[in-house]
Backbone as a ProteinNet text record, in pm:
[ID]
protein_1_A
[PRIMARY]
MEKENKERLLDAPEVYERLRETISMLQMNNTELGEKFGISRAYIQKILTGKAAISGSAIKAFIAGDLDVQYIFTGQSDR
[TERTIARY]
5526.1	5627.1	5766.4	5759.5	5851.8	5922	5839.3	5873.9	5953.1	5880.1	5966	6094.1	6111.6	6237.6	6320.9	6304.5	6386.1	6431.4	6338.1	6362.5	6457.5	6446.7	6534.4	6678.7	6699.8	6824	6887.8	6803	6862.2	6906.5	6885.1	6940	7095.2	7144.5	7276.8	7337.1	7327.7	7386	7533.4	7598.5	7736.9	7784.1	7699.7	7725.8	7719.8	7622.7	7624.4	7717	7765.1	7856.9	8019.4	8014.4	8150.1	8151.2	8027.4	8032	8033.1	7994.7	8006.8	8176.3	8227.1	8371.9	8448.6	8403.4	8493.9	8482.5	8364.9	8324.1	8401.3	8393.6	8452.7	8599.4	8670.9	8815.9	8831.9	8748	8727	8741.3	8694.6	8683.5	8626.2	8505.7	8438.9	8306.4	8221.8	8089.9	8004.8	7862.7	7765	7756	7769	7769.5	7877.7	7992.9	8119.1	8099.9	8067.7	8035.8	7943.2	7842.1	7741.6	7785.1	7876.8	7935.8	8024.5	8111.5	8204.6	8143.2	8024	7967.1	7865.5	7791.1	7704.5	7559.5	7548.7	7424	7402.2	7267.4	7236.4	7272.4	7296.3	7332.1	7233.1	7120.1	7001.6	7007.5	7048.3	7048.2	7177.7	7287	7397.4	7358.8	7288.2	7253.7	7180.6	7067.8	6975.8	7064.6	7141.5	7238.4	7298.9	7353.1	7474.6	7408.5	7248.3	7185.8	7104.2	7113.3	7029.1	6890.6	6851	6702.9	6690.1	6781	6767.1	6854.2	6807.6	6882.5	6979.9	7069.6	7197.9	7164.1	7123.3	7091	7201.8	7140.8	7248.2	7332.2	7275.3	7333.4	7441.8	7386.2	7488.9	7599.5	7596.5	7701	7786.9	7738.3	7816.9	7896.2	7814.6	7914.4	8000.5	7996	8080.7	8208.8	8193	8295	8382.5	8302.9	8366.7	8455.8	8382.9	8486.7	8572.4	8607.6	8723.2	8708.7	8576.7	8559.8	8570.4	8606.5	8634.4	8500.4	8418.5	8290.2	8286.8	8383.8	8398.1	8419.6	8494.3	8501.8	8359.2	8310.7	8197.4	8061	8056.2	7963.6	7977.5	8127.4	8176	8260.1	8326.1	8410.7	8564.1	8585.2	8703.8	8739.2	8873.9	8902.9	9058.1	9060.8	9208.1	9300.7	9261.5	9347.8	9446.8
-8661.8	-8692.8	-8712.4	-8742.3	-8733.9	-8604.4	-8506.6	-8368.9	-8324.5	-8355.1	-8321	-8374.7	-8484	-8564	-8484.3	-8476.8	-8392.1	-8247.2	-8177	-8037.8	-8078.1	-8158.3	-8200.3	-8233.8	-8280.9	-8321.2	-8193.7	-8123.1	-7997.9	-7898.1	-7917.3	-7823.3	-7845.3	-7975.2	-7995.5	-8045.6	-7990.5	-8044.5	-8066.7	-7994.2	-7994.1	-8135.9	-8195.4	-8328.5	-8431.7	-8414.9	-8523.6	-8498.1	-8387.2	-8363.5	-8414	-8397.2	-8463.1	-8615	-8658.8	-8802.3	-8864.1	-8793	-8836.8	-8826.7	-8711.8	-8692.2	-8806	-8836	-8927.6	-9070.7	-9112.8	-9246.1	-9248.1	-9139.4	-9173	-9180.3	-9161.4	-9177.1	-9332.5	-9396	-9548.9	-9617.8	-9541.8	-9598	-9736.5	-9750	-9874.8	-9842.9	-9934.2	-9914.8	-9929.1	-9911	-9907.3	-10042.4	-10157.5	-10295.8	-10304.7	-10302.9	-10307	-10216.9	-10122.8	-10019	-10086	-10132.5	-10203.4	-10323.2	-10391.2	-10499.2	-10469.6	-10350.8	-10306	-10271.9	-10187.6	-10138.5	-10202.3	-10319.1	-10398.2	-10318.4	-10235.2	-10164.6	-10209.6	-10201.9	-10236.7	-10122.8	-10192.5	-10103.4	-9983.4	-10029.6	-9939.3	-9810.9	-9863.1	-9773.3	-9668.5	-9716.4	-9641.5	-9551.6	-9588.1	-9510.4	-9385.4	-9411.9	-9299.3	-9201.3	-9240.3	-9167.7	-9061.8	-9134.4	-9056.5	-8951.6	-8967	-8876.7	-8811.2	-8804.5	-8733	-8736.1	-8869.4	-8901.7	-8986.4	-9019.2	-9060.7	-9014.3	-9007.7	-8951.2	-9078	-9008.9	-9107.1	-9146.7	-9285.3	-9357.2	-9381.4	-9386.8	-9424	-9546.6	-9634.4	-9775.6	-9747.1	-9680	-9627.9	-9561.4	-9468.8	-9406	-9484	-9577.9	-9686.5	-9775.4	-9796.3	-9882.6	-9804.5	-9667.5	-9587.7	-9578.8	-9572.7	-9564.2	-9693.6	-9808.1	-9933.5	-9961.9	-9894.5	-9913.8	-9804.2	-9721.6	-9632.3	-9508.6	-9465.5	-9347.9	-9247.1	-9109.2	-8999.9	-8935.3	-8994.9	-8954	-8788.6	-8769.8	-8633	-8533.4	-8556.4	-8480.9	-8461.9	-8582.1	-8572	-8482.9	-8487.2	-8411.2	-8275.7	-8241.6	-8098.6	-8026.9	-8117.6	-8064	-8044.4	-8077.6	-8070.1	-8209.4	-8229.4	-8383.8	-8366.3	-8450.3	-8478.4	-8577.2	-8627.5	-8717.3	-8675.8
-22200	-22103.5	-22193.3	-22329	-22429.9	-22441.4	-22444.3	-22472	-22334.3	-22225.8	-22089.4	-22081.2	-22112.8	-22118.1	-22199.7	-22313.9	-22430.7	-22386	-22308.5	-22255.4	-22125.9	-22057.6	-21949.5	-21999.1	-22103.8	-22174.3	-22224.8	-22292.7	-22332.5	-22240	-22111.3	-22003.5	-21974.7	-22029.4	-22005.4	-22142.3	-22258.3	-22389.7	-22366.5	-22287.7	-22275	-22205.3	-22147.8	-22063.6	-22178.4	-22271.5	-22366.1	-22481.6	-22491.3	-22587.9	-22531.2	-22396.5	-22349.7	-22331.8	-22310.5	-22322.5	-22459.6	-22552.9	-22703.8	-22742.1	-22697.2	-22727.4	-22647.7	-22515	-22448.1	-22504.7	-22537.9	-22606.5	-22725.1	-22821.2	-22951	-22943.7	-22847.7	-22822.4	-22798.7	-22768.4	-22735.4	-22876.8	-22976.3	-23122.3	-23136.3	-23066.7	-23072.7	-23116.6	-23180	-23221.8	-23102.3	-23143.7	-23009.8	-22966.7	-23059.4	-22995.6	-22909.4	-22938.2	-22882.4	-22739.1	-22738.5	-22627.1	-22531	-22585.4	-22514	-22435.7	-22485.6	-22438.3	-22324.8	-22361.7	-22252.6	-22127.1	-22137.7	-22026.3	-21979.1	-22044.1	-21992.3	-22022.7	-22124.2	-22146.8	-22298.8	-22314	-22469.4	-22577.6	-22671.4	-22810.7	-22823.8	-22820.1	-22839.4	-22722.7	-22589.4	-22505.2	-22522	-22557.9	-22605.5	-22687	-22802.9	-22909.8	-22856.9	-22777.1	-22729.1	-22624	-22541.5	-22472.5	-22565.3	-22664.7	-22737	-22819.5	-22850.2	-22941.1	-22854.4	-22729.1	-22614.7	-22616	-22684.4	-22666.9	-22518.6	-22450.3	-22322.8	-22218.3	-22096	-21972.5	-21954	-21893.5	-21851.6	-21687.4	-21703	-21571.5	-21495.4	-21350.4	-21238.9	-21280.6	-21323.5	-21368.4	-21478.4	-21566.9	-21664.6	-21648.7	-21529	-21479.9	-21404.8	-21316.7	-21274.4	-21345.8	-21464	-21577.1	-21631.2	-21647.8	-21696.7	-21623.9	-21505.5	-21387	-21400.4	-21401.9	-21368.7	-21525.7	-21628.8	-21750.5	-21775.3	-21677.5	-21657.2	-21735.7	-21778	-21830.3	-21700.8	-21784.4	-21671	-21632.9	-21561.1	-21541.7	-21481.4	-21416.6	-21358.6	-21464.3	-21568.6	-21668.5	-21756	-21777.4	-21845.3	-21770.8	-21665.3	-21578.6	-21547.2	-21523.5	-21474.7	-21590.5	-21685.8	-21769.6	-21727.2	-21595.9	-21528.3	-21502.6	-21493.6	-21465.3	-21374	-21298.5	-21224.5	-21275.6	-21416.5	-21469.9	-21556.4
[MASK]
+++++++++++++++++++++++++++++++++++++++++++++++++++++++++++++++++++++++++++++++

């Protein structure tokens, strides 16, 4: 199952790259990011390293935290 999950993540590495790029602009460490988005520091780390899929609840948290989710997933933004 772990291998299958990694293969699925590799199908869209550009999404994870744009997420890392967007989050790096916040200039926060993983603990601060976890607090901002209501997500554990460990899960933030797994998402940013591509070891975990981005869950629906994480997407909702990113939207609530005012991340440009449209850009993260499509590479295009209306901001």
